[in-house]
PDB file of C-alpha atoms and ligand atoms in Angstrom:
ATOM      1  CA  UNK M   9     -73.614  10.479   1.370  1.00 53.00           C
ATOM      2  CA  UNK M  10     -70.294   9.376   1.877  1.00 56.00           C
ATOM      3  CA  UNK M  11     -68.479  12.452   2.671  1.00 65.00           C
ATOM      4  CA  UNK M  12     -65.204  12.059   3.938  1.00 64.00           C
ATOM      5  CA  UNK M  13     -64.419  14.074   7.280  1.00 62.00           C
ATOM      6  CA  UNK M  14     -60.877  14.745   7.260  1.00 71.00           C
ATOM      7  CA  UNK M  15     -59.989  15.474  10.953  1.00 90.00           C
ATOM      8  CA  UNK M  16     -56.589  17.186  12.222  1.00 97.00           C
ATOM      9  CA  UNK M  17     -55.145  16.857  15.184  1.00 98.00           C
ATOM     10  CA  UNK M  18     -54.719  19.491  17.499  1.00 98.00           C
ATOM     11  CA  UNK M  19     -53.063  20.568  20.565  1.00 98.00           C
ATOM     12  CA  UNK M  20     -54.788  21.841  23.401  1.00 98.00           C
ATOM     13  CA  UNK M  21     -53.298  22.431  26.790  1.00 98.00           C
ATOM     14  CA  UNK M  22     -51.396  19.447  26.943  1.00 98.00           C
ATOM     15  CA  UNK M  23     -53.501  17.241  24.978  1.00 98.00           C
ATOM     16  CA  UNK M  24     -53.689  15.987  21.403  1.00 98.00           C
ATOM     17  CA  UNK M  25     -57.236  15.731  20.236  1.00 98.00           C
ATOM     18  CA  UNK M  26     -59.240  15.388  17.325  1.00 98.00           C
ATOM     19  CA  UNK M  27     -60.160  18.965  15.844  1.00 97.00           C
ATOM     20  CA  UNK M  28     -64.069  18.313  16.671  1.00 96.00           C
ATOM     21  CA  UNK M  29     -63.028  17.902  20.489  1.00 97.00           C
ATOM     22  CA  UNK M  30     -60.593  20.814  20.715  1.00 97.00           C
ATOM     23  CA  UNK M  31     -62.457  23.188  22.936  1.00 97.00           C
ATOM     24  CA  UNK M  32     -61.408  26.134  24.694  1.00 98.00           C
ATOM     25  CA  UNK M  33     -63.319  28.139  27.649  1.00 98.00           C
ATOM     26  CA  UNK M  34     -65.291  31.132  26.302  1.00 98.00           C
ATOM     27  CA  UNK M  35     -63.907  32.863  29.474  1.00 98.00           C
ATOM     28  CA  UNK M  36     -60.506  32.605  27.564  1.00 98.00           C
ATOM     29  CA  UNK M  37     -58.846  36.073  27.097  1.00 98.00           C
ATOM     30  CA  UNK M  38     -57.800  36.023  23.498  1.00 98.00           C
ATOM     31  CA  UNK M  39     -61.332  35.533  22.858  1.00 98.00           C
ATOM     32  CA  UNK M  40     -62.671  38.409  24.948  1.00 98.00           C
ATOM     33  CA  UNK M  41     -59.785  40.861  24.961  1.00 98.00           C
ATOM     34  CA  UNK M  42     -57.444  39.696  22.191  1.00 98.00           C
ATOM     35  CA  UNK M  43     -55.098  39.232  25.155  1.00 98.00           C
ATOM     36  CA  UNK M  44     -52.635  36.600  23.245  1.00 99.00           C
ATOM     37  CA  UNK M  45     -49.922  36.161  20.857  1.00 99.00           C
ATOM     38  CA  UNK M  46     -49.142  33.813  18.097  1.00 99.00           C
ATOM     39  CA  UNK M  47     -46.399  32.144  15.611  1.00 99.00           C
ATOM     40  CA  UNK M  48     -46.758  30.812  12.340  1.00 98.00           C
ATOM     41  CA  UNK M  49     -43.997  28.642  11.017  1.00 98.00           C
ATOM     42  CA  UNK M  50     -43.723  26.971   7.577  1.00 98.00           C
ATOM     43  CA  UNK M  51     -43.061  23.376   7.036  1.00 98.00           C
ATOM     44  CA  UNK M  52     -41.953  22.355   3.486  1.00 97.00           C
ATOM     45  CA  UNK M  53     -41.146  18.808   2.282  1.00 97.00           C
ATOM     46  CA  UNK M  54     -41.634  17.864   5.950  1.00 97.00           C
ATOM     47  CA  UNK M  55     -38.914  20.483   7.134  1.00 97.00           C
ATOM     48  CA  UNK M  56     -39.640  23.265   9.662  1.00 97.00           C
ATOM     49  CA  UNK M  57     -38.097  26.686   7.999  1.00 97.00           C
ATOM     50  CA  UNK M  58     -36.874  29.161  10.190  1.00 97.00           C
ATOM     51  CA  UNK M  59     -38.299  28.090  13.225  1.00 97.00           C
ATOM     52  CA  UNK M  60     -35.653  29.022  15.985  1.00 97.00           C
ATOM     53  CA  UNK M  61     -36.678  32.706  14.871  1.00 98.00           C
ATOM     54  CA  UNK M  62     -40.261  32.113  15.418  1.00 98.00           C
ATOM     55  CA  UNK M  63     -39.756  30.440  18.712  1.00 98.00           C
ATOM     56  CA  UNK M  64     -37.108  33.252  19.676  1.00 98.00           C
ATOM     57  CA  UNK M  65     -40.065  35.789  18.750  1.00 98.00           C
ATOM     58  CA  UNK M  66     -42.895  33.992  20.450  1.00 99.00           C
ATOM     59  CA  UNK M  67     -40.613  34.081  23.786  1.00 98.00           C
ATOM     60  CA  UNK M  68     -40.313  37.772  23.170  1.00 98.00           C
ATOM     61  CA  UNK M  69     -44.019  38.556  22.472  1.00 99.00           C
ATOM     62  CA  UNK M  70     -44.835  36.823  25.676  1.00 98.00           C
ATOM     63  CA  UNK M  71     -42.314  38.816  27.680  1.00 98.00           C
ATOM     64  CA  UNK M  72     -43.585  41.921  26.392  1.00 98.00           C
ATOM     65  CA  UNK M  73     -47.060  41.205  27.465  1.00 98.00           C
ATOM     66  CA  UNK M  74     -46.246  39.595  30.898  1.00 98.00           C
ATOM     67  CA  UNK M  75     -47.654  36.034  30.118  1.00 98.00           C
ATOM     68  CA  UNK M  76     -45.750  33.381  31.399  1.00 98.00           C
ATOM     69  CA  UNK M  77     -44.274  30.723  29.139  1.00 98.00           C
ATOM     70  CA  UNK M  78     -46.470  27.669  29.066  1.00 98.00           C
ATOM     71  CA  UNK M  79     -43.979  25.316  28.060  1.00 98.00           C
ATOM     72  CA  UNK M  80     -40.272  25.731  27.466  1.00 98.00           C
ATOM     73  CA  UNK M  81     -38.853  26.644  24.149  1.00 98.00           C
ATOM     74  CA  UNK M  82     -37.597  22.911  23.755  1.00 98.00           C
ATOM     75  CA  UNK M  83     -40.943  21.716  24.584  1.00 98.00           C
ATOM     76  CA  UNK M  84     -42.719  24.161  22.201  1.00 98.00           C
ATOM     77  CA  UNK M  85     -40.514  22.584  19.595  1.00 98.00           C
ATOM     78  CA  UNK M  86     -41.181  18.803  20.342  1.00 98.00           C
ATOM     79  CA  UNK M  87     -44.929  19.667  20.539  1.00 98.00           C
ATOM     80  CA  UNK M  88     -44.589  21.210  16.982  1.00 98.00           C
ATOM     81  CA  UNK M  89     -42.839  18.064  15.847  1.00 98.00           C
ATOM     82  CA  UNK M  90     -45.283  15.836  17.406  1.00 98.00           C
ATOM     83  CA  UNK M  91     -48.076  17.809  15.696  1.00 98.00           C
ATOM     84  CA  UNK M  92     -46.450  17.530  12.374  1.00 98.00           C
ATOM     85  CA  UNK M  93     -45.706  13.745  12.696  1.00 98.00           C
ATOM     86  CA  UNK M  94     -49.660  13.129  13.875  1.00 98.00           C
ATOM     87  CA  UNK M  95     -50.938  15.042  10.890  1.00 98.00           C
ATOM     88  CA  UNK M  96     -48.369  14.054   8.466  1.00 97.00           C
ATOM     89  CA  UNK M  97     -47.747  17.564   7.522  1.00 98.00           C
ATOM     90  CA  UNK M  98     -45.508  17.570   4.435  1.00 97.00           C
ATOM     91  CA  UNK M  99     -46.457  21.351   3.220  1.00 98.00           C
ATOM     92  CA  UNK M 100     -48.037  24.128   5.205  1.00 98.00           C
ATOM     93  CA  UNK M 101     -47.870  25.853   8.575  1.00 98.00           C
ATOM     94  CA  UNK M 102     -47.913  25.160  12.143  1.00 98.00           C
ATOM     95  CA  UNK M 103     -49.822  27.721  14.240  1.00 98.00           C
ATOM     96  CA  UNK M 104     -49.249  28.377  17.918  1.00 99.00           C
ATOM     97  CA  UNK M 105     -51.394  30.724  19.727  1.00 99.00           C
ATOM     98  CA  UNK M 106     -51.013  31.535  23.460  1.00 99.00           C
ATOM     99  CA  UNK M 107     -53.492  33.483  25.296  1.00 99.00           C
ATOM    100  CA  UNK M 108     -53.239  35.023  29.022  1.00 99.00           C
ATOM    101  CA  UNK M 109     -55.610  32.335  30.042  1.00 99.00           C
ATOM    102  CA  UNK M 110     -59.346  32.005  31.048  1.00 98.00           C
ATOM    103  CA  UNK M 111     -61.050  33.961  33.856  1.00 98.00           C
ATOM    104  CA  UNK M 112     -63.922  35.920  34.748  1.00 98.00           C
ATOM    105  CA  UNK M 113     -64.291  39.014  32.417  1.00 98.00           C
ATOM    106  CA  UNK M 114     -62.153  41.687  33.981  1.00 98.00           C
ATOM    107  CA  UNK M 115     -59.753  44.249  32.236  1.00 98.00           C
ATOM    108  CA  UNK M 116     -57.310  43.681  34.996  1.00 98.00           C
ATOM    109  CA  UNK M 117     -55.760  40.109  35.447  1.00 98.00           C
ATOM    110  CA  UNK M 118     -54.658  38.019  38.259  1.00 98.00           C
ATOM    111  CA  UNK M 119     -50.673  37.575  38.255  1.00 94.00           C
ATOM    112  CA  UNK M 120     -50.883  33.737  38.705  1.00 96.00           C
ATOM    113  CA  UNK M 121     -53.179  33.142  35.370  1.00 98.00           C
ATOM    114  CA  UNK M 122     -52.263  29.764  33.745  1.00 98.00           C
ATOM    115  CA  UNK M 123     -51.919  30.657  30.072  1.00 98.00           C
ATOM    116  CA  UNK M 124     -53.848  28.496  27.308  1.00 99.00           C
ATOM    117  CA  UNK M 125     -52.006  27.059  24.726  1.00 99.00           C
ATOM    118  CA  UNK M 126     -53.043  25.714  21.312  1.00 98.00           C
ATOM    119  CA  UNK M 127     -51.187  24.744  18.312  1.00 98.00           C
ATOM    120  CA  UNK M 128     -52.720  23.289  14.703  1.00 98.00           C
ATOM    121  CA  UNK M 129     -51.417  22.632  11.482  1.00 98.00           C
ATOM    122  CA  UNK M 130     -52.951  23.822   8.189  1.00 98.00           C
ATOM    123  CA  UNK M 131     -51.819  22.272   5.090  1.00 98.00           C
ATOM    124  CA  UNK M 132     -50.916  24.984   2.254  1.00 98.00           C
ATOM    125  CA  UNK M 133     -48.766  24.974  -0.837  1.00 97.00           C
ATOM    126  CA  UNK M 134     -45.664  26.862  -0.342  1.00 97.00           C
ATOM    127  CA  UNK M 135     -43.702  26.006  -3.562  1.00 96.00           C
ATOM    128  CA  UNK M 136     -44.565  27.763  -7.191  1.00 96.00           C
ATOM    129  CA  UNK M 137     -47.860  29.121  -6.360  1.00 98.00           C
ATOM    130  CA  UNK M 138     -49.655  31.408  -9.093  1.00 98.00           C
ATOM    131  CA  UNK M 139     -48.635  34.395  -6.558  1.00 98.00           C
ATOM    132  CA  UNK M 140     -45.062  33.197  -6.417  1.00 98.00           C
ATOM    133  CA  UNK M 141     -44.739  32.731 -10.071  1.00 98.00           C
ATOM    134  CA  UNK M 142     -46.785  35.544 -11.475  1.00 98.00           C
ATOM    135  CA  UNK M 143     -46.497  38.077  -8.779  1.00 98.00           C
ATOM    136  CA  UNK M 144     -49.366  39.786  -7.119  1.00 99.00           C
ATOM    137  CA  UNK M 145     -51.125  43.254  -7.610  1.00 99.00           C
ATOM    138  CA  UNK M 146     -51.191  44.888  -3.823  1.00 98.00           C
ATOM    139  CA  UNK M 147     -53.551  47.778  -2.318  1.00 99.00           C
ATOM    140  CA  UNK M 148     -52.364  50.424  -0.156  1.00 98.00           C
ATOM    141  CA  UNK M 149     -54.663  51.033   2.955  1.00 98.00           C
ATOM    142  CA  UNK M 150     -54.118  53.134   6.046  1.00 98.00           C
ATOM    143  CA  UNK M 151     -52.161  51.439   8.974  1.00 98.00           C
ATOM    144  CA  UNK M 152     -54.808  51.988  11.751  1.00 98.00           C
ATOM    145  CA  UNK M 153     -53.255  49.295  14.156  1.00 98.00           C
ATOM    146  CA  UNK M 154     -51.895  50.013  17.869  1.00 98.00           C
ATOM    147  CA  UNK M 155     -48.388  51.358  18.522  1.00 98.00           C
ATOM    148  CA  UNK M 156     -46.751  48.030  19.436  1.00 98.00           C
ATOM    149  CA  UNK M 157     -46.933  46.296  16.155  1.00 98.00           C
ATOM    150  CA  UNK M 158     -43.716  44.392  17.277  1.00 99.00           C
ATOM    151  CA  UNK M 159     -45.671  41.899  19.361  1.00 99.00           C
ATOM    152  CA  UNK M 160     -47.183  39.313  17.487  1.00 99.00           C
ATOM    153  CA  UNK M 161     -50.628  39.564  19.193  1.00 98.00           C
ATOM    154  CA  UNK M 162     -54.014  37.912  18.005  1.00 98.00           C
ATOM    155  CA  UNK M 163     -55.747  41.379  17.896  1.00 98.00           C
ATOM    156  CA  UNK M 164     -55.702  41.275  14.201  1.00 98.00           C
ATOM    157  CA  UNK M 165     -58.604  43.395  13.344  1.00 98.00           C
ATOM    158  CA  UNK M 166     -57.003  46.107  11.394  1.00 98.00           C
ATOM    159  CA  UNK M 167     -55.436  43.714   9.041  1.00 98.00           C
ATOM    160  CA  UNK M 168     -58.571  41.792   8.586  1.00 98.00           C
ATOM    161  CA  UNK M 169     -60.293  44.831   7.660  1.00 98.00           C
ATOM    162  CA  UNK M 170     -57.041  46.178   5.213  1.00 98.00           C
ATOM    163  CA  UNK M 171     -57.376  42.734   3.625  1.00 99.00           C
ATOM    164  CA  UNK M 172     -60.917  42.893   3.000  1.00 98.00           C
ATOM    165  CA  UNK M 173     -60.842  46.282   1.602  1.00 98.00           C
ATOM    166  CA  UNK M 174     -57.884  45.410  -0.788  1.00 99.00           C
ATOM    167  CA  UNK M 175     -59.688  42.404  -1.883  1.00 98.00           C
ATOM    168  CA  UNK M 176     -62.914  44.354  -2.544  1.00 98.00           C
ATOM    169  CA  UNK M 177     -60.965  46.490  -4.788  1.00 98.00           C
ATOM    170  CA  UNK M 178     -59.680  43.847  -6.478  1.00 98.00           C
ATOM    171  CA  UNK M 179     -56.285  43.226  -5.050  1.00 99.00           C
ATOM    172  CA  UNK M 180     -54.354  40.130  -3.967  1.00 98.00           C
ATOM    173  CA  UNK M 181     -53.094  41.598  -0.659  1.00 98.00           C
ATOM    174  CA  UNK M 182     -52.147  45.250   0.963  1.00 99.00           C
ATOM    175  CA  UNK M 183     -49.389  47.180   2.346  1.00 99.00           C
ATOM    176  CA  UNK M 184     -50.161  49.418   4.830  1.00 99.00           C
ATOM    177  CA  UNK M 185     -49.241  53.286   5.036  1.00 98.00           C
ATOM    178  CA  UNK M 186     -48.632  55.733   7.859  1.00 98.00           C
ATOM    179  CA  UNK M 187     -47.562  59.190   7.465  1.00 98.00           C
ATOM    180  CA  UNK M 188     -46.986  58.702   3.972  1.00 98.00           C
ATOM    181  CA  UNK M 189     -44.490  55.815   4.471  1.00 99.00           C
ATOM    182  CA  UNK M 190     -44.904  51.986   4.061  1.00 99.00           C
ATOM    183  CA  UNK M 191     -44.920  49.933   7.247  1.00 99.00           C
ATOM    184  CA  UNK M 192     -45.419  46.520   6.093  1.00 99.00           C
ATOM    185  CA  UNK M 193     -47.787  44.337   4.461  1.00 99.00           C
ATOM    186  CA  UNK M 194     -51.078  43.330   6.461  1.00 98.00           C
ATOM    187  CA  UNK M 195     -49.615  40.001   7.198  1.00 98.00           C
ATOM    188  CA  UNK M 196     -45.690  40.386   5.626  1.00 99.00           C
ATOM    189  CA  UNK M 197     -42.638  42.561   5.681  1.00 99.00           C
ATOM    190  CA  UNK M 198     -42.605  45.085   2.667  1.00 99.00           C
ATOM    191  CA  UNK M 199     -39.572  45.369   0.403  1.00 99.00           C
ATOM    192  CA  UNK M 200     -38.485  47.542  -2.536  1.00 99.00           C
ATOM    193  CA  UNK M 201     -35.606  47.644  -5.030  1.00 98.00           C
ATOM    194  CA  UNK M 202     -34.751  51.031  -6.043  1.00 98.00           C
ATOM    195  CA  UNK M 203     -33.857  51.983  -9.872  1.00 98.00           C
ATOM    196  CA  UNK M 204     -30.040  51.826  -8.365  1.00 97.00           C
ATOM    197  CA  UNK M 205     -30.787  48.441  -7.149  1.00 98.00           C
ATOM    198  CA  UNK M 206     -30.676  48.967  -3.557  1.00 98.00           C
ATOM    199  CA  UNK M 207     -32.824  46.716  -1.486  1.00 99.00           C
ATOM    200  CA  UNK M 208     -34.961  48.961   0.902  1.00 99.00           C
ATOM    201  CA  UNK M 209     -36.900  47.865   4.015  1.00 99.00           C
ATOM    202  CA  UNK M 210     -38.172  49.558   6.897  1.00 99.00           C
ATOM    203  CA  UNK M 211     -36.042  49.307   9.889  1.00 98.00           C
ATOM    204  CA  UNK M 212     -37.535  47.160  12.855  1.00 98.00           C
ATOM    205  CA  UNK M 213     -38.973  49.172  15.413  1.00 98.00           C
ATOM    206  CA  UNK M 214     -42.298  49.244  17.333  1.00 98.00           C
ATOM    207  CA  UNK M 215     -43.873  50.281  13.936  1.00 98.00           C
ATOM    208  CA  UNK M 216     -43.376  46.983  12.447  1.00 99.00           C
ATOM    209  CA  UNK M 217     -43.267  42.853  13.177  1.00 99.00           C
ATOM    210  CA  UNK M 218     -39.610  41.713  13.184  1.00 98.00           C
ATOM    211  CA  UNK M 219     -40.347  39.373  10.202  1.00 98.00           C
ATOM    212  CA  UNK M 220     -38.257  36.240  10.584  1.00 98.00           C
ATOM    213  CA  UNK M 221     -38.431  35.767   6.850  1.00 98.00           C
ATOM    214  CA  UNK M 222     -37.203  39.434   6.323  1.00 98.00           C
ATOM    215  CA  UNK M 223     -34.178  38.462   8.718  1.00 98.00           C
ATOM    216  CA  UNK M 224     -33.396  35.606   6.429  1.00 98.00           C
ATOM    217  CA  UNK M 225     -33.781  37.654   3.291  1.00 98.00           C
ATOM    218  CA  UNK M 226     -31.586  40.522   4.715  1.00 98.00           C
ATOM    219  CA  UNK M 227     -28.860  37.750   5.694  1.00 98.00           C
ATOM    220  CA  UNK M 228     -28.998  36.452   1.954  1.00 98.00           C
ATOM    221  CA  UNK M 229     -28.639  40.267   0.761  1.00 98.00           C
ATOM    222  CA  UNK M 230     -25.375  40.335   2.598  1.00 98.00           C
ATOM    223  CA  UNK M 231     -24.133  37.207   1.424  1.00 97.00           C
ATOM    224  CA  UNK M 232     -24.892  38.449  -2.238  1.00 97.00           C
ATOM    225  CA  UNK M 233     -23.109  41.820  -1.348  1.00 98.00           C
ATOM    226  CA  UNK M 234     -26.139  43.672  -2.301  1.00 98.00           C
ATOM    227  CA  UNK M 235     -26.679  47.365  -1.138  1.00 98.00           C
ATOM    228  CA  UNK M 236     -29.239  47.467   1.327  1.00 98.00           C
ATOM    229  CA  UNK M 237     -30.845  50.352   3.143  1.00 99.00           C
ATOM    230  CA  UNK M 238     -33.082  49.672   6.243  1.00 99.00           C
ATOM    231  CA  UNK M 239     -35.077  53.199   6.241  1.00 99.00           C
ATOM    232  CA  UNK M 240     -38.343  54.587   5.731  1.00 98.00           C
ATOM    233  CA  UNK M 241     -39.677  54.673   2.346  1.00 99.00           C
ATOM    234  CA  UNK M 242     -42.777  56.390   0.646  1.00 98.00           C
ATOM    235  CA  UNK M 243     -45.545  55.070  -1.442  1.00 98.00           C
ATOM    236  CA  UNK M 244     -43.900  57.339  -4.240  1.00 98.00           C
ATOM    237  CA  UNK M 245     -40.957  55.528  -3.917  1.00 98.00           C
ATOM    238  CA  UNK M 246     -42.767  52.073  -3.969  1.00 98.00           C
ATOM    239  CA  UNK M 247     -44.756  53.089  -7.061  1.00 98.00           C
ATOM    240  CA  UNK M 248     -41.383  53.979  -8.799  1.00 98.00           C
ATOM    241  CA  UNK M 249     -39.411  50.900  -7.558  1.00 98.00           C
ATOM    242  CA  UNK M 250     -37.692  48.687 -10.009  1.00 98.00           C
ATOM    243  CA  UNK M 251     -38.856  45.550  -8.183  1.00 98.00           C
ATOM    244  CA  UNK M 252     -41.040  44.815  -4.907  1.00 99.00           C
ATOM    245  CA  UNK M 253     -41.815  41.948  -2.942  1.00 99.00           C
ATOM    246  CA  UNK M 254     -43.218  40.764   0.429  1.00 99.00           C
ATOM    247  CA  UNK M 255     -42.196  37.980   2.765  1.00 99.00           C
ATOM    248  CA  UNK M 256     -43.626  35.977   5.554  1.00 98.00           C
ATOM    249  CA  UNK M 257     -43.588  32.420   7.144  1.00 98.00           C
ATOM    250  CA  UNK M 258     -46.743  31.554   4.900  1.00 97.00           C
ATOM    251  CA  UNK M 259     -45.653  33.206   1.570  1.00 97.00           C
ATOM    252  CA  UNK M 260     -42.062  33.065   1.473  1.00 98.00           C
ATOM    253  CA  UNK M 261     -40.841  35.521  -1.142  1.00 98.00           C
ATOM    254  CA  UNK M 262     -43.616  36.920  -3.150  1.00 98.00           C
ATOM    255  CA  UNK M 263     -43.298  39.184  -5.995  1.00 99.00           C
ATOM    256  CA  UNK M 264     -45.249  42.189  -6.388  1.00 99.00           C
ATOM    257  CA  UNK M 265     -45.790  43.544  -9.958  1.00 99.00           C
ATOM    258  CA  UNK M 266     -48.398  46.246  -9.367  1.00 98.00           C
ATOM    259  CA  UNK M 267     -48.877  48.736  -6.542  1.00 99.00           C
ATOM    260  CA  UNK M 268     -52.650  50.100  -6.825  1.00 98.00           C
ATOM    261  CA  UNK M 269     -52.607  51.374 -10.424  1.00 98.00           C
ATOM    262  CA  UNK M 270     -48.559  51.496 -10.794  1.00 98.00           C
ATOM    263  CA  UNK M 271     -46.927  48.838 -12.696  1.00 98.00           C
ATOM    264  CA  UNK M 272     -43.816  47.934 -11.081  1.00 98.00           C
ATOM    265  CA  UNK M 273     -40.873  47.366 -13.517  1.00 96.00           C
ATOM    266  CA  UNK M 274     -42.086  45.852 -16.413  1.00 96.00           C
ATOM    267  CA  UNK M 275     -44.974  44.212 -14.538  1.00 98.00           C
ATOM    268  CA  UNK M 276     -43.160  40.870 -14.003  1.00 98.00           C
ATOM    269  CA  UNK M 277     -41.078  39.530 -11.185  1.00 98.00           C
ATOM    270  CA  UNK M 278     -37.514  41.138 -11.279  1.00 98.00           C
ATOM    271  CA  UNK M 279     -34.400  39.223 -11.171  1.00 98.00           C
ATOM    272  CA  UNK M 280     -33.379  40.354  -7.761  1.00 98.00           C
ATOM    273  CA  UNK M 281     -36.826  39.211  -6.373  1.00 98.00           C
ATOM    274  CA  UNK M 282     -36.553  35.949  -8.247  1.00 98.00           C
ATOM    275  CA  UNK M 283     -33.000  35.389  -6.717  1.00 98.00           C
ATOM    276  CA  UNK M 284     -34.349  35.648  -3.243  1.00 98.00           C
ATOM    277  CA  UNK M 285     -37.195  33.472  -4.252  1.00 98.00           C
ATOM    278  CA  UNK M 286     -34.769  30.721  -5.397  1.00 98.00           C
ATOM    279  CA  UNK M 287     -31.900  30.957  -2.499  1.00 98.00           C
ATOM    280  CA  UNK M 288     -34.548  31.101   0.357  1.00 98.00           C
ATOM    281  CA  UNK M 289     -36.653  28.186  -1.299  1.00 97.00           C
ATOM    282  CA  UNK M 290     -33.193  26.396  -1.531  1.00 97.00           C
ATOM    283  CA  UNK M 291     -32.025  27.243   1.935  1.00 96.00           C
ATOM    284  CA  UNK M 292     -35.377  26.092   3.457  1.00 96.00           C
ATOM    285  CA  UNK M 293     -35.081  22.525   1.440  1.00 96.00           C
ATOM    286  CA  UNK M 294     -32.034  21.742   2.194  1.00 94.00           C
ATOM    287  CA  UNK M 295     -30.678  23.298   5.652  1.00 88.00           C
ATOM    288  CA  UNK M 296     -34.217  23.542   7.508  1.00 90.00           C
ATOM    289  CA  UNK M 297     -34.790  20.762   9.952  1.00 87.00           C
ATOM    290  CA  UNK M 298     -36.343  17.705   8.725  1.00 93.00           C
ATOM    291  CA  UNK M 299     -39.194  16.383  11.022  1.00 92.00           C
ATOM    292  CA  UNK M 300     -40.957  13.778   8.495  1.00 89.00           C
TER     293      UNK M 300
HETATM  294  N1  LIG J 427     -47.931  36.791   9.614  1.00 90.57           N
HETATM  295  N2  LIG J 427     -45.830  41.472   9.620  1.00 90.57           N
HETATM  296  C1  LIG J 427     -46.832  40.950  10.140  1.00 90.57           C
HETATM  297  C2  LIG J 427     -48.002  42.153  10.504  1.00 90.57           C
HETATM  298  C3  LIG J 427     -47.264  39.742   9.878  1.00 90.57           C
HETATM  299  O1  LIG J 427     -48.340  39.230  10.187  1.00 90.57           O
HETATM  300  C4  LIG J 427     -46.483  38.890   9.399  1.00 90.57           C
HETATM  301  C5  LIG J 427     -46.509  37.500   9.372  1.00 90.57           C
HETATM  302  C6  LIG J 427     -45.144  39.193   9.006  1.00 90.57           C
HETATM  303  C7  LIG J 427     -43.727  38.344   8.387  1.00 90.57           C
HETATM  304  O2  LIG J 427     -43.435  37.933   9.534  1.00 90.57           O
HETATM  305  P1  LIG J 427     -42.577  36.242   9.285  1.00 90.57           P
HETATM  306  O3  LIG J 427     -41.431  36.630   8.310  1.00 90.57           O
HETATM  307  O4  LIG J 427     -42.265  36.028  10.544  1.00 90.57           O
HETATM  308  O5  LIG J 427     -43.653  35.314   8.993  1.00 90.57           O
HETATM  309  C8  LIG J 427     -44.768  40.570   8.917  1.00 90.57           C
HETATM  310  C9  LIG J 427     -48.219  35.747   9.577  1.00 90.57           C
HETATM  311  C10 LIG J 427     -47.717  34.769   8.474  1.00 90.57           C
HETATM  312  C11 LIG J 427     -49.754  35.501   9.783  1.00 90.57           C
HETATM  313  O6  LIG J 427     -50.285  36.370  10.450  1.00 90.57           O
HETATM  314  O7  LIG J 427     -50.331  34.347   9.331  1.00 90.57           O
END
C-alpha cells in the first residue's frame, strides 16, 4: 500500500550507500566490545555548528584509545558536508562513529587493525522545541559509568539505563550524581545559576565529557562578564538554584525547571538561561559554517 520509503544516504567505510545497504561486520569491535567512539554535530538551517570542536574531540578520543584516525580531519569534514548535501539535511545532526575495526573476537587487538567508520544524518528540530520553550523536569540517578568519561565512547549502557529509569519515573531527562555531586547529564553538560547569579558547572576532568556546547556557553558567559565558577556542586545546591539548564549538540541550551520534586526558581526558564539560548542560537545561525 503506497508506503513511502524515505531512505537516507549513509557513509560506510569509503562508500555512500542507501541505509538498507549500509552494513558492518558482526565482528566489529564496537558491536562486540563497545570498542569505539562517536561524535554528534548539529546542523541548523544547513549550517554545521561548533564542528571544529567536535572533530578535535573526536581526534582526542581516538588518541586516548590508541585507535588510528581512519581519515584526516579535513577529510572528516568533507565527508560530513557531502553527507549533509546528499541527504539535504537542513536541521538535525550528523553522527560519526569510529570503531577499532573488525576481527575474530578477542579482548586483545592487533596493532594494525583498520578502523570502521560510519556516518549518518538524523532530522531533528533544534529550534523552539517544547523543551527549549518551557523547560524540562529532570531526575537524578547514580553515575555508574567507568572512570574515563572524558572519552566519547559508544559504551553508553549506563546512560541508556539512567535515561530509561528517569523516563519511567515521569521525567524528561536525567542528571547523574556521584559522591553527592552532579557530574553531568545523561547526554549533556549540567549548569546551575546560584541565588547570587553565579554560573556554576563542573570542571573538565576524567569524570565528565568536555562538552563542546559547554565550551561555547562558557565563552558567551565570559563575553557577558558573568561570574563563572567551574567547580563541583551538590544535588542540594542544584535544588536551591535560581536557574538550571543543560547543554548538548542536539539540545543546545535547554532550561531545567524542576529537579526531582524541587521546582527551580519560579518553575519557568530564567532570564540568564534565556540569554544563553538566544545568543547560542544566534551565533549558530549567523557564524556557523553554511553547507547547504
Ligand atoms: N551527547 N556529556 C555527555 C555524557 C554527552 O553524551 C554529551 C553529548 C554531552 C554534551 O556534549 P556536546 O555539547 O559536545 O554535545 C555531555 C551527544 C549529543 C549524544 O550522545 O547524542
